[in-house]
Amino acid sequence: MSTTTETKATDGLTDAEEKRGRNLRGKTRILALSVAVLAGLYHIAIAGFGTPGAFINRSIHLTAVVILALLYFPARAADTDRVPWYDWLLLAVGVPSTLYIAYAVRFGTLAQRSGSPLPRDLVFGAIAILLVLEITRRATGRALPIIGFAFLAYAYYGRLMPGPLIHRGYDIDRIIAHSYLTTEGIFGIPLGVSATFVVVFIILGAFLEVTGVGDWFIDLAYGATGWTTGGPAKTSVLASGFMASLNGSAVANAATTGAFTIPLMKRSGFEDRYAAAVESAASSGGQIMPPVMGAGAFIMSAWTGISYVTIIAAAAIPALLYFLGVGAAVHFRAKQQGLEGVDRSELPDPWHLLRTGAHFTIPLIALVWMLVAGYSAMLAAFVAILLTTVVAIPLSSAREFAGALPRGDVDTLTRLSGAAGVAAVNALDRGMRMTIVVAAACATAGLVVGVVTLTGLGLKFSSLITTASGGIVIVALVLTMITSIILGMGLPTTAAYVVLAALGAPALTALGVELLAAHLFIFYFGIISAITPPIMLAVFTTSSIAESDPWKTGFTAVNLAAAGFLVPYLFVLGPELLLIGETTAIVTGVVTAVIGVVALSAGTQGYFYAPTHLLERVALVAGAVALIYPGTTADLVGLAVIAAVFLRQYVTVRRGATPATSAN
């Protein structure tokens, strides 16, 4: 049995996820399961064979999400064991409001009355807007719905706004029509990406988890790194980074992988808060890891017009630098505390895993190959799902099935088919339940984007950043970083990116920052908000597993993920890290970035070649920061400072002296 399998619930949901939603039973459970399976099969089918049209597909997608959200997520904690009458009422009025768009498009009436909405358009639109805000509140918390409502209020009360934020204001009918009847509102780009790319990759992640293929990768990471210094924490970094890239949610991944990795880290000697912080930082970092980037790459491509392959190629080096920083921090902390790895006899044998399970890599190899070869991301995910279902079948079961087929052994065929069917149903159910959070967030983010386009707020905000920074790029970057972290707090990855792409990125491009660099910059800091106090959803999740203080855990996670605060500045001021420029410049930029990230981790953790004292820690951080600034002089200064600290420690240790121990 896989080492990690024991941490999963029978239907593929973690304990944390079970507590968050309703525990449905009887006919209601059958209804929810049927909707989830049908919706999942629908999305897999359109991934392989094409969509019925943008508006129709988004309408069907949102309808399924609304049904599942109202069934699975209670309005209040007291309703976790039943679906109250008012949720059935919301279903009765909500489903027609989201399906109405598909009806209006299918029968050709929506385009004909563009700009002149009918009364029923406005009624359905008002219901849909309120319903989207409500399911978003249930699925993600209060932060995003409050932001959505605030933007709608801004559209209405614009004439009362101060200074550059003022606009003429729009009546309720215009706001509803713009938000509901166009592709610049609820049914805009964010929901469109959710209804195509995001959902099918989330379903792929669910198939990997439920079938045990994901467990194989986690076991492989554990076997490969568990014996090294601080091994269990390094396992968390690798496994969480991999899984979080697929499932689109740092919080969901922290709950799933953290249930396995956090107890391992605690048993190996790491403090509760540190174990939770490692998982938080790794799960958040998975959102920036190609090829999926937590579904962010697809939205970024749709938003910027930059090809998907270009985005993932450019994001690869910064993502590796982030995980290098977290991994180095874990290593230095383990060295400082004298924490050794797990005895090899207690670990899975990675060579045995590769010999017996190398075929589990086939779906992901096919996925990456198809993406790089230029096939559509949806088709690549479709093929990967099919391959996952094939490679997950145990060889013994495949042989038994092949033997029973020519004999017509109905009992054996039924038993084996039933087991495979149950796994597929669980995967589809889990995938669609995970999609609720992302899709609801995307729909509300669409409302925000609609207000931005209606009122011209994006240009106003860009002007504010430009004015406040005095046109100085580094100041504008700091202001945009702060804005991105604040606006990203409490938001899922996709929603955070959409909001920030509408508000923050234009300010940077106006100051001459490369388009891709600007979008990756706000994307990074929107993700880091998941571990930044006070609204640090990933940290709250992992601290509940580790039973640690969430505030101490949050500050520890920020300390661990220090590279995440450095790397975006590196690739904006030195776009060579995004593979832009001459080969020599790219190689030089990567080498200096690697040194800077490792030095920063050493400075934050209090250990380099040996324990560091305060001045050495300051010098290491200063040297890393110096490498941010473009130019040979700054690089040489940074490298000299870092080298001086290393040489001092090396000479001291070789002479047999004990360097001063740093304060934690």
PDB file of C-alpha atoms in Angstrom, residues 245-405:
ATOM      1  CA  SER A 245       0.578  23.058  -9.683  1.00  0.00           C
ATOM      2  CA  LEU A 246      -2.247  20.807 -10.857  1.00  0.00           C
ATOM      3  CA  ASN A 247      -5.117  21.405  -8.468  1.00  0.00           C
ATOM      4  CA  GLY A 248      -5.373  25.192  -8.743  1.00  0.00           C
ATOM      5  CA  SER A 249      -5.624  25.900  -5.010  1.00  0.00           C
ATOM      6  CA  ALA A 250      -2.902  26.396  -2.417  1.00  0.00           C
ATOM      7  CA  VAL A 251      -5.443  25.821   0.346  1.00  0.00           C
ATOM      8  CA  ALA A 252      -6.795  22.549  -1.071  1.00  0.00           C
ATOM      9  CA  ASN A 253      -3.288  21.256  -1.649  1.00  0.00           C
ATOM     10  CA  ALA A 254      -2.142  22.277   1.826  1.00  0.00           C
ATOM     11  CA  ALA A 255      -5.022  20.267   3.290  1.00  0.00           C
ATOM     12  CA  THR A 256      -4.423  17.232   1.079  1.00  0.00           C
ATOM     13  CA  THR A 257      -0.628  16.876   1.068  1.00  0.00           C
ATOM     14  CA  GLY A 258      -0.223  18.493   4.462  1.00  0.00           C
ATOM     15  CA  ALA A 259      -2.168  15.687   6.109  1.00  0.00           C
ATOM     16  CA  PHE A 260       0.761  13.435   5.142  1.00  0.00           C
ATOM     17  CA  THR A 261       3.823  15.728   5.219  1.00  0.00           C
ATOM     18  CA  ILE A 262       3.188  17.765   8.371  1.00  0.00           C
ATOM     19  CA  PRO A 263       3.115  14.768  10.772  1.00  0.00           C
ATOM     20  CA  LEU A 264       6.292  13.481   9.087  1.00  0.00           C
ATOM     21  CA  MET A 265       8.071  16.783   9.660  1.00  0.00           C
ATOM     22  CA  LYS A 266       6.947  16.938  13.281  1.00  0.00           C
ATOM     23  CA  ARG A 267       8.176  13.411  13.947  1.00  0.00           C
ATOM     24  CA  SER A 268      11.585  14.266  12.479  1.00  0.00           C
ATOM     25  CA  GLY A 269      12.052  17.116  14.960  1.00  0.00           C
ATOM     26  CA  PHE A 270      10.714  20.244  13.270  1.00  0.00           C
ATOM     27  CA  GLU A 271       8.579  22.539  15.411  1.00  0.00           C
ATOM     28  CA  ASP A 272       4.826  22.514  14.835  1.00  0.00           C
ATOM     29  CA  ARG A 273       4.809  26.010  13.378  1.00  0.00           C
ATOM     30  CA  TYR A 274       7.787  25.308  11.133  1.00  0.00           C
ATOM     31  CA  ALA A 275       6.246  22.139   9.720  1.00  0.00           C
ATOM     32  CA  ALA A 276       3.012  23.999   8.958  1.00  0.00           C
ATOM     33  CA  ALA A 277       4.962  26.907   7.452  1.00  0.00           C
ATOM     34  CA  VAL A 278       6.925  24.636   5.097  1.00  0.00           C
ATOM     35  CA  GLU A 279       3.733  23.077   3.773  1.00  0.00           C
ATOM     36  CA  SER A 280       2.101  26.510   3.357  1.00  0.00           C
ATOM     37  CA  ALA A 281       5.069  27.936   1.475  1.00  0.00           C
ATOM     38  CA  ALA A 282       5.406  24.873  -0.772  1.00  0.00           C
ATOM     39  CA  SER A 283       1.677  24.644  -1.567  1.00  0.00           C
ATOM     40  CA  SER A 284       1.543  28.344  -2.411  1.00  0.00           C
ATOM     41  CA  GLY A 285       4.652  28.025  -4.574  1.00  0.00           C
ATOM     42  CA  GLY A 286       3.038  25.220  -6.542  1.00  0.00           C
ATOM     43  CA  GLN A 287       0.761  27.836  -8.086  1.00  0.00           C
ATOM     44  CA  ILE A 288       3.731  29.325  -9.957  1.00  0.00           C
ATOM     45  CA  MET A 289       5.195  26.001 -11.105  1.00  0.00           C
ATOM     46  CA  PRO A 290       4.781  25.126 -14.816  1.00  0.00           C
ATOM     47  CA  PRO A 291       3.294  23.469 -16.726  1.00  0.00           C
ATOM     48  CA  VAL A 292      -0.083  24.221 -15.124  1.00  0.00           C
ATOM     49  CA  MET A 293       0.753  26.967 -12.596  1.00  0.00           C
ATOM     50  CA  GLY A 294      -2.446  26.317 -10.665  1.00  0.00           C
ATOM     51  CA  ALA A 295      -4.406  27.171 -13.841  1.00  0.00           C
ATOM     52  CA  GLY A 296      -2.955  30.701 -13.777  1.00  0.00           C
ATOM     53  CA  ALA A 297      -0.987  30.163 -16.994  1.00  0.00           C
ATOM     54  CA  PHE A 298      -4.191  29.661 -19.000  1.00  0.00           C
ATOM     55  CA  ILE A 299      -5.840  32.816 -17.702  1.00  0.00           C
ATOM     56  CA  MET A 300      -2.635  34.793 -18.234  1.00  0.00           C
ATOM     57  CA  SER A 301      -2.450  33.585 -21.821  1.00  0.00           C
ATOM     58  CA  ALA A 302      -6.080  34.528 -22.476  1.00  0.00           C
ATOM     59  CA  TRP A 303      -5.607  37.902 -20.803  1.00  0.00           C
ATOM     60  CA  THR A 304      -2.311  38.980 -22.375  1.00  0.00           C
ATOM     61  CA  GLY A 305      -2.480  37.243 -25.728  1.00  0.00           C
ATOM     62  CA  ILE A 306       0.933  35.693 -25.052  1.00  0.00           C
ATOM     63  CA  SER A 307       1.129  32.048 -26.041  1.00  0.00           C
ATOM     64  CA  TYR A 308       0.812  29.455 -23.301  1.00  0.00           C
ATOM     65  CA  VAL A 309       4.148  27.831 -24.209  1.00  0.00           C
ATOM     66  CA  THR A 310       5.924  31.195 -23.950  1.00  0.00           C
ATOM     67  CA  ILE A 311       4.440  31.800 -20.503  1.00  0.00           C
ATOM     68  CA  ILE A 312       5.398  28.446 -19.005  1.00  0.00           C
ATOM     69  CA  ALA A 313       8.886  28.652 -20.507  1.00  0.00           C
ATOM     70  CA  ALA A 314       9.393  32.110 -19.025  1.00  0.00           C
ATOM     71  CA  ALA A 315       7.965  31.086 -15.647  1.00  0.00           C
ATOM     72  CA  ALA A 316      10.150  27.994 -15.283  1.00  0.00           C
ATOM     73  CA  ILE A 317      13.351  29.603 -13.962  1.00  0.00           C
ATOM     74  CA  PRO A 318      11.596  31.939 -11.462  1.00  0.00           C
ATOM     75  CA  ALA A 319       9.544  28.985 -10.158  1.00  0.00           C
ATOM     76  CA  LEU A 320      12.655  26.842  -9.720  1.00  0.00           C
ATOM     77  CA  LEU A 321      14.347  29.741  -7.920  1.00  0.00           C
ATOM     78  CA  TYR A 322      11.404  29.975  -5.536  1.00  0.00           C
ATOM     79  CA  PHE A 323      11.591  26.294  -4.647  1.00  0.00           C
ATOM     80  CA  LEU A 324      15.369  26.467  -4.454  1.00  0.00           C
ATOM     81  CA  GLY A 325      14.911  29.221  -1.878  1.00  0.00           C
ATOM     82  CA  VAL A 326      12.396  27.258   0.182  1.00  0.00           C
ATOM     83  CA  GLY A 327      14.456  24.059  -0.092  1.00  0.00           C
ATOM     84  CA  ALA A 328      17.659  25.865   0.898  1.00  0.00           C
ATOM     85  CA  ALA A 329      15.882  27.468   3.853  1.00  0.00           C
ATOM     86  CA  VAL A 330      14.700  24.041   5.025  1.00  0.00           C
ATOM     87  CA  HIS A 331      18.213  22.629   4.646  1.00  0.00           C
ATOM     88  CA  PHE A 332      19.853  25.483   6.559  1.00  0.00           C
ATOM     89  CA  ARG A 333      17.285  25.312   9.368  1.00  0.00           C
ATOM     90  CA  ALA A 334      17.752  21.543   9.678  1.00  0.00           C
ATOM     91  CA  LYS A 335      21.546  21.973   9.794  1.00  0.00           C
ATOM     92  CA  GLN A 336      21.198  24.657  12.429  1.00  0.00           C
ATOM     93  CA  GLN A 337      19.035  22.418  14.612  1.00  0.00           C
ATOM     94  CA  GLY A 338      20.998  19.235  13.888  1.00  0.00           C
ATOM     95  CA  LEU A 339      18.017  17.447  12.351  1.00  0.00           C
ATOM     96  CA  GLU A 340      19.004  14.387  10.383  1.00  0.00           C
ATOM     97  CA  GLY A 341      16.922  12.578   7.820  1.00  0.00           C
ATOM     98  CA  VAL A 342      14.840   9.451   8.214  1.00  0.00           C
ATOM     99  CA  ASP A 343      16.620   6.094   8.263  1.00  0.00           C
ATOM    100  CA  ARG A 344      16.610   4.622   4.765  1.00  0.00           C
ATOM    101  CA  SER A 345      15.064   1.401   6.084  1.00  0.00           C
ATOM    102  CA  GLU A 346      11.912   3.353   6.953  1.00  0.00           C
ATOM    103  CA  LEU A 347      11.605   4.993   3.537  1.00  0.00           C
ATOM    104  CA  PRO A 348      10.076   3.787   0.282  1.00  0.00           C
ATOM    105  CA  ASP A 349      12.781   2.537  -2.069  1.00  0.00           C
ATOM    106  CA  PRO A 350      12.819   5.048  -4.948  1.00  0.00           C
ATOM    107  CA  TRP A 351      14.484   2.564  -7.320  1.00  0.00           C
ATOM    108  CA  HIS A 352      11.823  -0.028  -6.551  1.00  0.00           C
ATOM    109  CA  LEU A 353       9.139   2.599  -7.116  1.00  0.00           C
ATOM    110  CA  LEU A 354      10.662   3.493 -10.472  1.00  0.00           C
ATOM    111  CA  ARG A 355      10.961  -0.145 -11.518  1.00  0.00           C
ATOM    112  CA  THR A 356       7.374  -1.009 -10.577  1.00  0.00           C
ATOM    113  CA  GLY A 357       5.652   2.315 -11.252  1.00  0.00           C
ATOM    114  CA  ALA A 358       7.525   4.103 -14.011  1.00  0.00           C
ATOM    115  CA  HIS A 359       4.374   3.810 -16.129  1.00  0.00           C
ATOM    116  CA  PHE A 360       2.711   6.288 -13.761  1.00  0.00           C
ATOM    117  CA  THR A 361       4.799   9.009 -15.379  1.00  0.00           C
ATOM    118  CA  ILE A 362       3.229   8.385 -18.799  1.00  0.00           C
ATOM    119  CA  PRO A 363       0.214  10.739 -18.329  1.00  0.00           C
ATOM    120  CA  LEU A 364       2.390  13.649 -17.242  1.00  0.00           C
ATOM    121  CA  ILE A 365       5.021  13.019 -19.901  1.00  0.00           C
ATOM    122  CA  ALA A 366       2.260  12.979 -22.509  1.00  0.00           C
ATOM    123  CA  LEU A 367       0.744  16.135 -21.009  1.00  0.00           C
ATOM    124  CA  VAL A 368       4.000  18.094 -21.145  1.00  0.00           C
ATOM    125  CA  TRP A 369       4.882  16.796 -24.610  1.00  0.00           C
ATOM    126  CA  MET A 370       1.504  17.774 -26.048  1.00  0.00           C
ATOM    127  CA  LEU A 371       1.662  21.230 -24.474  1.00  0.00           C
ATOM    128  CA  VAL A 372       5.149  21.887 -25.799  1.00  0.00           C
ATOM    129  CA  ALA A 373       4.263  20.413 -29.193  1.00  0.00           C
ATOM    130  CA  GLY A 374       1.507  22.983 -29.605  1.00  0.00           C
ATOM    131  CA  TYR A 375      -1.620  20.916 -28.973  1.00  0.00           C
ATOM    132  CA  SER A 376      -4.375  22.695 -27.073  1.00  0.00           C
ATOM    133  CA  ALA A 377      -4.131  22.522 -23.286  1.00  0.00           C
ATOM    134  CA  MET A 378      -7.647  21.070 -23.104  1.00  0.00           C
ATOM    135  CA  LEU A 379      -6.802  18.229 -25.468  1.00  0.00           C
ATOM    136  CA  ALA A 380      -3.573  17.545 -23.557  1.00  0.00           C
ATOM    137  CA  ALA A 381      -5.504  17.292 -20.290  1.00  0.00           C
ATOM    138  CA  PHE A 382      -8.126  15.072 -21.966  1.00  0.00           C
ATOM    139  CA  VAL A 383      -5.432  12.627 -23.089  1.00  0.00           C
ATOM    140  CA  ALA A 384      -3.727  12.764 -19.677  1.00  0.00           C
ATOM    141  CA  ILE A 385      -6.994  11.851 -17.932  1.00  0.00           C
ATOM    142  CA  LEU A 386      -7.529   8.868 -20.220  1.00  0.00           C
ATOM    143  CA  LEU A 387      -3.951   7.713 -19.734  1.00  0.00           C
ATOM    144  CA  THR A 388      -4.250   8.108 -15.960  1.00  0.00           C
ATOM    145  CA  THR A 389      -7.247   5.783 -15.870  1.00  0.00           C
ATOM    146  CA  VAL A 390      -5.280   3.223 -17.871  1.00  0.00           C
ATOM    147  CA  VAL A 391      -1.958   3.306 -15.994  1.00  0.00           C
ATOM    148  CA  ALA A 392      -3.726   3.269 -12.626  1.00  0.00           C
ATOM    149  CA  ILE A 393      -5.162  -0.194 -13.283  1.00  0.00           C
ATOM    150  CA  PRO A 394      -3.072  -2.739 -11.353  1.00  0.00           C
ATOM    151  CA  LEU A 395      -1.289  -5.200 -13.629  1.00  0.00           C
ATOM    152  CA  SER A 396      -2.887  -8.126 -11.816  1.00  0.00           C
ATOM    153  CA  SER A 397      -6.360  -6.682 -12.399  1.00  0.00           C
ATOM    154  CA  ALA A 398      -5.576  -6.053 -16.064  1.00  0.00           C
ATOM    155  CA  ARG A 399      -4.477  -9.665 -16.496  1.00  0.00           C
ATOM    156  CA  GLU A 400      -7.554 -10.920 -14.664  1.00  0.00           C
ATOM    157  CA  PHE A 401      -9.810  -8.777 -16.843  1.00  0.00           C
ATOM    158  CA  ALA A 402      -8.069  -9.931 -20.035  1.00  0.00           C
ATOM    159  CA  GLY A 403      -8.486 -13.544 -18.960  1.00  0.00           C
ATOM    160  CA  ALA A 404     -12.166 -13.156 -18.020  1.00  0.00           C
ATOM    161  CA  LEU A 405     -13.150 -11.367 -21.224  1.00  0.00           C
TER     162      LEU A 405
END
